[in-house]
XYZ file of C-alpha atoms in Angstrom:
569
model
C 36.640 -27.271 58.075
C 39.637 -28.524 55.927
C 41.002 -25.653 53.973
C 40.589 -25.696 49.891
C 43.003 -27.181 47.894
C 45.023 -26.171 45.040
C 47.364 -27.745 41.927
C 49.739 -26.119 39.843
C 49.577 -27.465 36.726
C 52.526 -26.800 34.456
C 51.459 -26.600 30.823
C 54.488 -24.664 28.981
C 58.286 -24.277 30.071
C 61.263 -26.396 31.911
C 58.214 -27.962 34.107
C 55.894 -28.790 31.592
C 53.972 -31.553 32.877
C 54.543 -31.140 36.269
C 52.227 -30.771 38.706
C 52.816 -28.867 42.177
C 50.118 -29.572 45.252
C 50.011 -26.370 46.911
C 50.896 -27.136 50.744
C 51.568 -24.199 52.638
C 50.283 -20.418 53.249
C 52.825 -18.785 51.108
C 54.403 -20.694 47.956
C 57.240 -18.599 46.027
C 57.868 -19.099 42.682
C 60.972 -17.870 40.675
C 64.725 -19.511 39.692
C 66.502 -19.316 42.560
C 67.515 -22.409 44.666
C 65.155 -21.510 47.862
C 61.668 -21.078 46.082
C 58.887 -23.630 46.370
C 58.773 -23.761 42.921
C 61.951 -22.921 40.625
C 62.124 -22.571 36.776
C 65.164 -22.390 34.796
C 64.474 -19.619 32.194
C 65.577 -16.320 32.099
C 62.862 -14.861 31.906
C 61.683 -15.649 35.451
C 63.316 -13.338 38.225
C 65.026 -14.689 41.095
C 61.967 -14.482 43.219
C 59.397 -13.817 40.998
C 56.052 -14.160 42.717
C 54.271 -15.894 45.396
C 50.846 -17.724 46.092
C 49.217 -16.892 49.035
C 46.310 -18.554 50.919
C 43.792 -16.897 52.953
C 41.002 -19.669 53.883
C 39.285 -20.414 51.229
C 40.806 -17.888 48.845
C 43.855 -17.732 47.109
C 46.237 -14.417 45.617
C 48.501 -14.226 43.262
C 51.468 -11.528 44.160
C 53.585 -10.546 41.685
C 57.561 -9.849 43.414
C 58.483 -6.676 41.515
C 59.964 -9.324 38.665
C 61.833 -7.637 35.729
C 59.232 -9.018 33.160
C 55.583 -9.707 35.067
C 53.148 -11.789 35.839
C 50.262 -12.405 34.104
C 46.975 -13.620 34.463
C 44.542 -14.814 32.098
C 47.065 -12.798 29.645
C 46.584 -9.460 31.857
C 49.614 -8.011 33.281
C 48.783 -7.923 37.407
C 50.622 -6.968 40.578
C 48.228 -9.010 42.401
C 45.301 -10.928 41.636
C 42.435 -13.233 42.822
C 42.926 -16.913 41.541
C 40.207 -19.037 40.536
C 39.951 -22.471 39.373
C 41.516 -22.103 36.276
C 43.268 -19.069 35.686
C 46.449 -19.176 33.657
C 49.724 -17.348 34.828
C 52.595 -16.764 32.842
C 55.874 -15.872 34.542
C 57.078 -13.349 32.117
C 56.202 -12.322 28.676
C 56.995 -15.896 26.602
C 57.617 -17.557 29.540
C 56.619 -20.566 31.648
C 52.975 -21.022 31.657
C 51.174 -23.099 34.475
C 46.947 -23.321 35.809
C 45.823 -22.821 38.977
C 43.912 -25.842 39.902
C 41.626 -26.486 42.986
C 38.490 -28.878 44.406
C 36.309 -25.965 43.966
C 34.641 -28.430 41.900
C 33.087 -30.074 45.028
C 31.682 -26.379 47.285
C 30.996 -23.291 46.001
C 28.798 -21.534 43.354
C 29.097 -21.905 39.933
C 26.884 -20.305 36.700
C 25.714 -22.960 33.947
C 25.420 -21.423 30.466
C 22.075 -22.607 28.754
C 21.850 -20.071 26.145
C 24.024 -17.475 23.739
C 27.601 -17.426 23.008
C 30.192 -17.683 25.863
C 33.264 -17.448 24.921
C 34.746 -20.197 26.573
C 31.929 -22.357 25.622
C 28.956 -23.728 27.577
C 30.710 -25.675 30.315
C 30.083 -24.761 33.997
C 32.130 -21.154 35.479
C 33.112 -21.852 39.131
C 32.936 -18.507 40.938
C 35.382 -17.921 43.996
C 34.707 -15.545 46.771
C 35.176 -12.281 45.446
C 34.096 -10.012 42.054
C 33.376 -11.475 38.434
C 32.101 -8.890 35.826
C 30.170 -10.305 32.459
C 30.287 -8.612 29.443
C 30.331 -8.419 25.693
C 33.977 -6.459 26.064
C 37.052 -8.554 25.976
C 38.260 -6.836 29.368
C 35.525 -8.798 31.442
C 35.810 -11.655 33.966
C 33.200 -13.403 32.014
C 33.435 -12.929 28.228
C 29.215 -13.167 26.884
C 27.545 -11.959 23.884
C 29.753 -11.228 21.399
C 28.116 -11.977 18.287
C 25.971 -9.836 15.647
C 23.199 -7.431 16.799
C 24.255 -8.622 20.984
C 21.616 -7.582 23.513
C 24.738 -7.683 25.716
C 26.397 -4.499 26.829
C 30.118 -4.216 26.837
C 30.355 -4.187 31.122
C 26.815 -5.081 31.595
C 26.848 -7.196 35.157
C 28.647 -8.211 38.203
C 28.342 -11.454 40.143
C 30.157 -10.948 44.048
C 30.501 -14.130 45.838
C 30.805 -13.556 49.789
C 30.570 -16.299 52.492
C 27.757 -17.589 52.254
C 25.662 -15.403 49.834
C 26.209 -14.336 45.957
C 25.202 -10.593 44.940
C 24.221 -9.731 41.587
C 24.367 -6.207 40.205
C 23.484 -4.795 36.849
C 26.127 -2.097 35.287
C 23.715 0.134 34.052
C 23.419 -2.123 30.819
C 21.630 -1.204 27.594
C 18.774 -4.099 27.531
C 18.862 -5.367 31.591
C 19.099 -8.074 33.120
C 16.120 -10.274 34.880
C 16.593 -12.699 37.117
C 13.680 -15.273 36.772
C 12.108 -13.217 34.160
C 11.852 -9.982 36.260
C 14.585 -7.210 35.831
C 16.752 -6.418 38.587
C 18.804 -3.733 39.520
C 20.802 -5.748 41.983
C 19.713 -9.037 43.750
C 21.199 -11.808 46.021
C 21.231 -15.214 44.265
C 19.823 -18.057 44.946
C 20.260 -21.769 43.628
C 18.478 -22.293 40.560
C 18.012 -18.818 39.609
C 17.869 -18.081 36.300
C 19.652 -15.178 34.752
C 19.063 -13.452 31.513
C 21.248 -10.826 30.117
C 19.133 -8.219 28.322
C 15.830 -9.753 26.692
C 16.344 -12.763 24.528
C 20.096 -12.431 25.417
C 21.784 -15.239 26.850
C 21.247 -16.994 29.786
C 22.244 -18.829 32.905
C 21.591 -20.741 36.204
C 23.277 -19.883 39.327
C 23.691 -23.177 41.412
C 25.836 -23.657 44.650
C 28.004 -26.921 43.812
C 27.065 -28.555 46.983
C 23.727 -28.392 46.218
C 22.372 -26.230 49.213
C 20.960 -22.935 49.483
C 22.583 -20.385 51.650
C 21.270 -18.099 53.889
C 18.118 -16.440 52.837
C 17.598 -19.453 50.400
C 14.776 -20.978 51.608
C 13.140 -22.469 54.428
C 14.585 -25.870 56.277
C 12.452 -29.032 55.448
C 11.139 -29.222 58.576
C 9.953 -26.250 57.603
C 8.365 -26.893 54.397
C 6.294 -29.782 56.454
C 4.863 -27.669 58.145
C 3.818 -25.302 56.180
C 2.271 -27.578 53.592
C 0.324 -29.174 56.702
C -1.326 -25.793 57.694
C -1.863 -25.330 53.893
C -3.726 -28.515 53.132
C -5.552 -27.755 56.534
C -6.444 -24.542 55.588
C -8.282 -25.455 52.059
C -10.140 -28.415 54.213
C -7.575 -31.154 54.192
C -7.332 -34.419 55.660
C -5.190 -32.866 59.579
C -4.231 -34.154 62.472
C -5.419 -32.809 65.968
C -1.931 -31.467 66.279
C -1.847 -29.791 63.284
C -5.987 -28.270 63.554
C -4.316 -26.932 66.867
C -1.615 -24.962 64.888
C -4.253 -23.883 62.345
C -6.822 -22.656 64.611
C -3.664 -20.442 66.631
C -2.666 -18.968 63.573
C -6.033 -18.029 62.351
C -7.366 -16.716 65.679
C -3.242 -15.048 66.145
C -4.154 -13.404 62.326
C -7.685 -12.325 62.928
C -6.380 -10.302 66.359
C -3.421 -9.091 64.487
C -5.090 -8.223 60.969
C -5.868 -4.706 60.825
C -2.523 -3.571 62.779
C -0.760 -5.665 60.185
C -2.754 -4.043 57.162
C -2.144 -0.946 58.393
C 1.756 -1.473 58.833
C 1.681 -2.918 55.541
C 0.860 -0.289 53.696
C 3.195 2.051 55.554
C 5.924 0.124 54.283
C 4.342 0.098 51.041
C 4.315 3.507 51.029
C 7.600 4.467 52.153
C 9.071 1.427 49.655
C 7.404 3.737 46.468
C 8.522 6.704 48.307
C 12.199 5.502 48.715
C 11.730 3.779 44.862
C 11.020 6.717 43.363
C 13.423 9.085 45.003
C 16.152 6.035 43.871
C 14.311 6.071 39.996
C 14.634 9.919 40.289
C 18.576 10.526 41.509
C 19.209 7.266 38.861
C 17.592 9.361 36.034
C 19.365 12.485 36.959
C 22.720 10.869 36.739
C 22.227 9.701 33.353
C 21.322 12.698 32.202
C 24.141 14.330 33.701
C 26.505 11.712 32.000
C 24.828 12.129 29.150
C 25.360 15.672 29.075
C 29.019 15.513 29.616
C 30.030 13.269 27.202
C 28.195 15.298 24.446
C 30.254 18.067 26.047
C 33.317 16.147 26.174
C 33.314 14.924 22.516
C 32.439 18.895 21.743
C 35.538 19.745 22.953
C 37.494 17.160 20.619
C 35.990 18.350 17.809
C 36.951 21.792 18.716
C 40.362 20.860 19.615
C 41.010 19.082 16.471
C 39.725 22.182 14.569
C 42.561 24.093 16.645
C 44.815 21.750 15.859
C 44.197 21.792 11.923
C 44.720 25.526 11.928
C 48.077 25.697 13.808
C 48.887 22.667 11.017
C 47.755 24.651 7.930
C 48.654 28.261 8.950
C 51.072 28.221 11.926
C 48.408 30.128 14.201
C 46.014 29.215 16.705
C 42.459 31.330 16.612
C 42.087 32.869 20.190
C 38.552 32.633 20.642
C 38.301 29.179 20.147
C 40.733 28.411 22.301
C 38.793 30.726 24.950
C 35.997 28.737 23.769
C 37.453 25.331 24.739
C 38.631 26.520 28.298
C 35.466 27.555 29.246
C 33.576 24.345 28.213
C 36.298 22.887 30.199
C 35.446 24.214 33.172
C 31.636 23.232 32.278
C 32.916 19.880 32.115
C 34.919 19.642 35.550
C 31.516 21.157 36.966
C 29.639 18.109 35.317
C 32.570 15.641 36.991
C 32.283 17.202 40.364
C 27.921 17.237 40.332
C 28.607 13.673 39.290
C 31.588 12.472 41.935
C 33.206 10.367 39.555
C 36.584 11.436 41.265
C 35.304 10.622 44.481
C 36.329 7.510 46.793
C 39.638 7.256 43.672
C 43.015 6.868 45.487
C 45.507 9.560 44.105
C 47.377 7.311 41.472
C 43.773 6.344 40.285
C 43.185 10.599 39.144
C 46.352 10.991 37.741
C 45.216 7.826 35.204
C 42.289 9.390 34.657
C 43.262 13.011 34.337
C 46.113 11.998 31.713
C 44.007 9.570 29.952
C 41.626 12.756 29.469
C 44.586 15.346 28.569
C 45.208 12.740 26.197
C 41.916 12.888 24.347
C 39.833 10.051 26.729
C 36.612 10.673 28.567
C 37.779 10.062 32.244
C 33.877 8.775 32.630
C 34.312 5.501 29.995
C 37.690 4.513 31.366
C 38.562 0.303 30.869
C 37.933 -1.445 33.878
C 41.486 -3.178 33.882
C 43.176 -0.100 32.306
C 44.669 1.868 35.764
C 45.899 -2.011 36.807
C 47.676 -2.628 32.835
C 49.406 1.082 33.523
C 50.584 0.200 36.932
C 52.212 -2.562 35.413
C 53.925 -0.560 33.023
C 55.006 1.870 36.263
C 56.496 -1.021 37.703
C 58.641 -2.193 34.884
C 59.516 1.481 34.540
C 60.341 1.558 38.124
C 62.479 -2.033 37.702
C 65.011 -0.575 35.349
C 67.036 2.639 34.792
C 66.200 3.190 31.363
C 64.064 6.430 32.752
C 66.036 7.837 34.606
C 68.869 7.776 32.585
C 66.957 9.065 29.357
C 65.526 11.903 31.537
C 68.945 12.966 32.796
C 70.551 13.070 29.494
C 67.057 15.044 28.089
C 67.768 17.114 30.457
C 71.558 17.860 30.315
C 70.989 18.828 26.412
C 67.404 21.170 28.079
C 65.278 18.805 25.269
C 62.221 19.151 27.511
C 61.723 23.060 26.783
C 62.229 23.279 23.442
C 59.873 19.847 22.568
C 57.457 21.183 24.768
C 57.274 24.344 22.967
C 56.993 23.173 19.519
C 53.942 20.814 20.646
C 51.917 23.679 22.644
C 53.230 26.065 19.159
C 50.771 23.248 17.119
C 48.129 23.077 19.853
C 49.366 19.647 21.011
C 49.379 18.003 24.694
C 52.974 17.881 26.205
C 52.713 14.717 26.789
C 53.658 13.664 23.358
C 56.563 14.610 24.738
C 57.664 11.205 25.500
C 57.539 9.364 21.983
C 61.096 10.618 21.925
C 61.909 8.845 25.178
C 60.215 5.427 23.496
C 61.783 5.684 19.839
C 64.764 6.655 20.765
C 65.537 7.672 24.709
C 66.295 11.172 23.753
C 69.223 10.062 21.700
C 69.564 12.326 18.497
C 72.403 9.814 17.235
C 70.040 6.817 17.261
C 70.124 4.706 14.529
C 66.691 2.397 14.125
C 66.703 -1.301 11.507
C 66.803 -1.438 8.125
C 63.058 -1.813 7.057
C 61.450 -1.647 3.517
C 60.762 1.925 4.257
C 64.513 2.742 4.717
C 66.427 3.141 7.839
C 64.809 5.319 10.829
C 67.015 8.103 12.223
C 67.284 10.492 14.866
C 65.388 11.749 18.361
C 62.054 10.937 16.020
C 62.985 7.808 14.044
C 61.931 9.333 10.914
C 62.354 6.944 7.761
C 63.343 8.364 4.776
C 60.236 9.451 3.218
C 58.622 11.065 5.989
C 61.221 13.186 6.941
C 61.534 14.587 3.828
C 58.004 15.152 3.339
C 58.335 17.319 6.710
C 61.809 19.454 4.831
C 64.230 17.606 6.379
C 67.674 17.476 4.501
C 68.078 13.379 4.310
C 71.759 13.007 4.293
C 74.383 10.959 1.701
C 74.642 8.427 4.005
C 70.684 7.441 4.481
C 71.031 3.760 3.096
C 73.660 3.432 6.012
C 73.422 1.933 9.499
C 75.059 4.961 10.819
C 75.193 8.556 11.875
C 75.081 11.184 9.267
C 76.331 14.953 10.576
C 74.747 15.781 6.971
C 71.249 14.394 7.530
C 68.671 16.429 9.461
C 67.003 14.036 11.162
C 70.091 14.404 13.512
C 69.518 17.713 14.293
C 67.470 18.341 17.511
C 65.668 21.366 16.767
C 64.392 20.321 13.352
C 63.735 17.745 13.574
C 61.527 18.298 16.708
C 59.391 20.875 14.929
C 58.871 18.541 11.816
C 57.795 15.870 14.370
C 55.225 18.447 15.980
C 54.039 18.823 12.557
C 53.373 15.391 11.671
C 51.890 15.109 14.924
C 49.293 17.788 14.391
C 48.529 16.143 11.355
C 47.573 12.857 12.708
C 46.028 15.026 15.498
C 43.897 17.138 13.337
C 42.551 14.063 11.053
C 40.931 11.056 11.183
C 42.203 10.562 15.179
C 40.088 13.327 15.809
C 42.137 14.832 18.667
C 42.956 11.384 20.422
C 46.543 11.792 21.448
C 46.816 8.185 22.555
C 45.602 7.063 18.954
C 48.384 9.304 17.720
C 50.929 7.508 19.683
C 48.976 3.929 18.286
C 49.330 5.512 14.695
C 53.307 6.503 15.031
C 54.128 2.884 16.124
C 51.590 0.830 13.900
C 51.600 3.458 10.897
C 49.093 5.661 10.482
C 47.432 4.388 7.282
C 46.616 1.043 8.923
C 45.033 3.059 12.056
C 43.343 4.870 9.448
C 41.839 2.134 7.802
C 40.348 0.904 10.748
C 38.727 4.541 11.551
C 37.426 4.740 8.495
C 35.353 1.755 9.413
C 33.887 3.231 12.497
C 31.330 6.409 12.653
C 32.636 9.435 11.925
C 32.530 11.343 15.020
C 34.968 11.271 18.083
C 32.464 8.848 20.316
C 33.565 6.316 18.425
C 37.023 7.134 16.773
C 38.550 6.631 20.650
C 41.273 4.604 21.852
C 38.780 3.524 24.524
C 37.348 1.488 21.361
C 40.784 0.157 20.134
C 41.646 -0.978 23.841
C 38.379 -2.734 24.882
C 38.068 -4.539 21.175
C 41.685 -5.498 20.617
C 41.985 -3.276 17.411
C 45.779 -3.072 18.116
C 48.540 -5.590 18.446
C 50.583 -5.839 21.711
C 53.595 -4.578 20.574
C 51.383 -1.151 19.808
C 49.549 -1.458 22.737
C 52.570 -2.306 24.782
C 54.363 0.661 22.904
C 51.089 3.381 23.926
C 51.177 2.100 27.459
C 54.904 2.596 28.047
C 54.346 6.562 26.687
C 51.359 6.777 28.816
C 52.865 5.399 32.092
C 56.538 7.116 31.652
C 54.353 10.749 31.112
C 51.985 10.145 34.193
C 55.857 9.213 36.283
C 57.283 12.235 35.069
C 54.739 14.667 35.828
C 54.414 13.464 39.513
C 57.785 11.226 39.964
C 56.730 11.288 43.970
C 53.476 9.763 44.188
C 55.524 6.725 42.945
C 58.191 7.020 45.406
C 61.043 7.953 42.833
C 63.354 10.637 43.617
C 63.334 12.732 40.445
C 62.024 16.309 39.478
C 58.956 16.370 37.339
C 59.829 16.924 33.688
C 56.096 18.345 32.874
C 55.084 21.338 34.075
């Protein structure tokens, strides 16, 4: 069988409208002289990533480059191409598609009903996993329009050789395939899928036309059958064919009551096994349930901690006894549940920091451990962190920030906005803004510092250090940034440290005016909202990411192979 082929098709850089026929197992891309494919901008790395064929299937590796690869806009380190995709070599760099004759073989979904976001054309699907969703994180963006039957991650389409799986992701409203919900189902050509009732819909065709295995008889087959039918209700036969008839019938009179009788033993055991599957299904929601009413509990709680230390410079004891054991009540929920089970080790410490950070571990973005790797990587590409943490270090900054955050209740993580506005530099100097000019280990403007009794210095309209002004000073100017954080800890974020970290960058009246337009209570005032809805700009989201993925490298530096003693206790 001759292998699938595949075009690059340059849309954006020095190779705009060329096109590349992809020729051989392994195509490298990047600007030096002895790639397959070289670009002349700087933003490309000398060998920046490679294409590689498997059969039928194609990957796209990203080469450690200084400034990624991305697919489809998402930052990978390797990825599943599909007729299609669009990769950019670098943020703002050369753009190209991924072309192939998938066109010809294959399956493919036909939108007859709803809003897709890429319109109503036909979706091929390669071999491998395609999720469908209302949430802008999915394969397959469906459903996003007023009052959507469609659930944020509500389905999952996996194309093997040969056959196409269907799974439901424990959506809201369903999803029926040929007007009967399914829980998971293998696809056939011509199905008809619906997602949640009256929600849209779509066929499911192989593009050459044929079913696969276990879609349908041959029509030989079908011939025959029909014969013996028509035969059956006194139809016009032949001798061979009342032959056949009169075999079958005298086969199914001798076999009838063994057959009943098996028949409904497998009936029985099918309700049996049913059940016991509707039963362990209903428990686990009810468990999740249960811990993410705990969960959100426990923010509450800790913001309430939070706004005492803030108001009165204490933090209630019993409360905080409070929270630790509802902690534990948690963990025992997680463990009944197994949602750490079958996760690699880099895949907990995500989830464990992304819950330290005021995240449910249990709702965590399907792309959101790859988008943090990626920001490990660049992390890893660069010596920025290293050198930041050595000079933290050599003035002992980690101690005494760490101390003013757990005096206001705060996680240490927060730790690292210093290490993102400023790399630990006291003597930095941020732009001129219309807000004044940002100083210090905390960037404080003007305004802010002085509403947190800093001392703003004669020279605060000037582009350069200031012995005179505060915000210089280490010490106090770390405990008026604990303060401020507590603040936006202990209000509208409602104990989300990563929307704290959003509202420093992007300001936190404009975070604020978008909570105010969401429920108030902490199930929906999350960053898991902001991230799967595109609430925040990249720079912010860029900015969060970097704090994230430096804190969860600098509490275990070794499970990413980097030489360097943890900086978080």
């Amino acid at each position: 069988m001759q292998a699938m082929s595949a075009v690059l098709v340059h849309r954006k850089g020095s190779l705009q409208g060329q096109k590349d026929k992809v020729h051989h197992d392994v195509i490298r891309l990047g600007r030096k002289p002895d790639n397959h494919v070289i670009y002349s901008e700087n933003v490309v790395s000398g060998y920046h990533a490679e294409i590689r064929r498997r059969g039928d299937e194609y990957s796209l590796v990203d080469l450690e480059s200084t400034n990624g690869t991305f697919v489809n806009g998402k930052r990978v380190e390797k990825a599943l191409l599909g007729d299609g995709d669009r990769i950019e070599l670098g943020e703002d760099g050369p753009v190209f598609e991924f072309r192939t004759d998938q066109g010809k073989k294959g399956a493919r979904i036909i939108p007859i009903s709803g809003a897709w976001e890429n319109g109503r054309g036909p979706i091929p699907l390669q071999r491998g996993t395609r999720t469908l969703g209302r949430g802008s994180n999915n394969d397959i963006v469906v459903g996003r329009e007023h009052e959507s039957v469609v659930s944020t991650d509500h389905a999952e389409i996996r194309v093997h050789s040969g056959r196409c799986e269907l799974e439901d992701l424990n959506s809201r409203n369903g999803t029926f395939v040929n007007g009967e919900r399914v829980r998971a189902t293998q696809l056939q050509d011509g199905d008809r899928v619906e997602l949640g009732e009256g929600g849209p819909v779509f066929e499911f065709q192989w593009h050459d036309g044929q079913r696969r295995s276990g879609g349908g008889r041959s029509s030989e087959s079908d011939r025959i059958v029909r014969k013996l039918e028509s035969a059956a209700k006194g139809g016009p036969a032949g001798d061979r064919t009342l032959l056949m008839l009169q075999a079958a019938q005298k086969y199914y009179k001798k076999r009838r009551w063994p057959l009943i009788a098996f028949s409904a033993f497998i009936f029985l055991v099918a309700i049996y096994a049913g059940a016991s599957w509707y039963r362990e299904r209903q428990k686990i929601q009810k468990l999740t349930v249960q811990a993410k009413e705990l969960f959100y509990t426990m923010r509450t709680m800790q913001a309430d901690i939070v706004a005492q230390a803030y108001r009165s410079d204490r933090m209630e004891k019993g409360k905080i006894d409070d929270l630790s054991r509802m902690a534990k009540r948690y963990d025992d929920f997680l463990e009944e549940l197994g949602l750490y089970e079958g996760k690699t080790e880099t895949q907990r410490a995500v989830m464990r920091l992304a819950r330290r950070l005021g995240e449910t571990d249990l709702e965590v973005p399907r792309d959101f451990y790859d988008t943090v790797m990626g920001h490990v990587s660049q992390w890893k590409s660069t010596t920025k962190l290293r050198a930041a943490v050595d000079h933290a270090r050599q003035r002992q900054l980690f101690p005494r920030i760490q101390l003013a955050l757990a005096h206001h209740g705060l996680p240490k993580e927060l730790t690292f906005l210093a290490l993102q506005e400023s790399n630990f530099d006291a003597t930095a100097i941020g732009p001129r803004t219309d807000f004044g000019i940002a100083k210090g280990m905390w960037q404080f403007i003007p305004s802010t510092a002085a509403e947190y009794k800093l001392k703003i210095g004669p020279l605060k309209n000037e582009a350069q250090y200031d012995a005179l002004d505060e915000r210089h000073d280490e010490n106090k100017s770390t405990y008026a940034a604990a303060q401020y954080l507590a603040y936006l800890y202990s209000t509208k974020a409602a104990a989300s440290g990563m929307l704290v970290i959003a509202s420093y960058n992007y300001g936190q009246t404009r975070i604020i005016k978008r909570l105010d337009e969401l429920p108030p209570d902490p199930r929906h005032r999350n960053f898991w909202n902001f991230y799967r809805n595109g609430w925040l700009p990249d720079e912010t989201k860029r900015y969060v990411l970097n704090i994230f993925s430096a804190a969860l490298i600098c509490e275990k530096p070794q499970l990413f192979n980097i030489s360097m003693e943890p900086c978080i206790p």
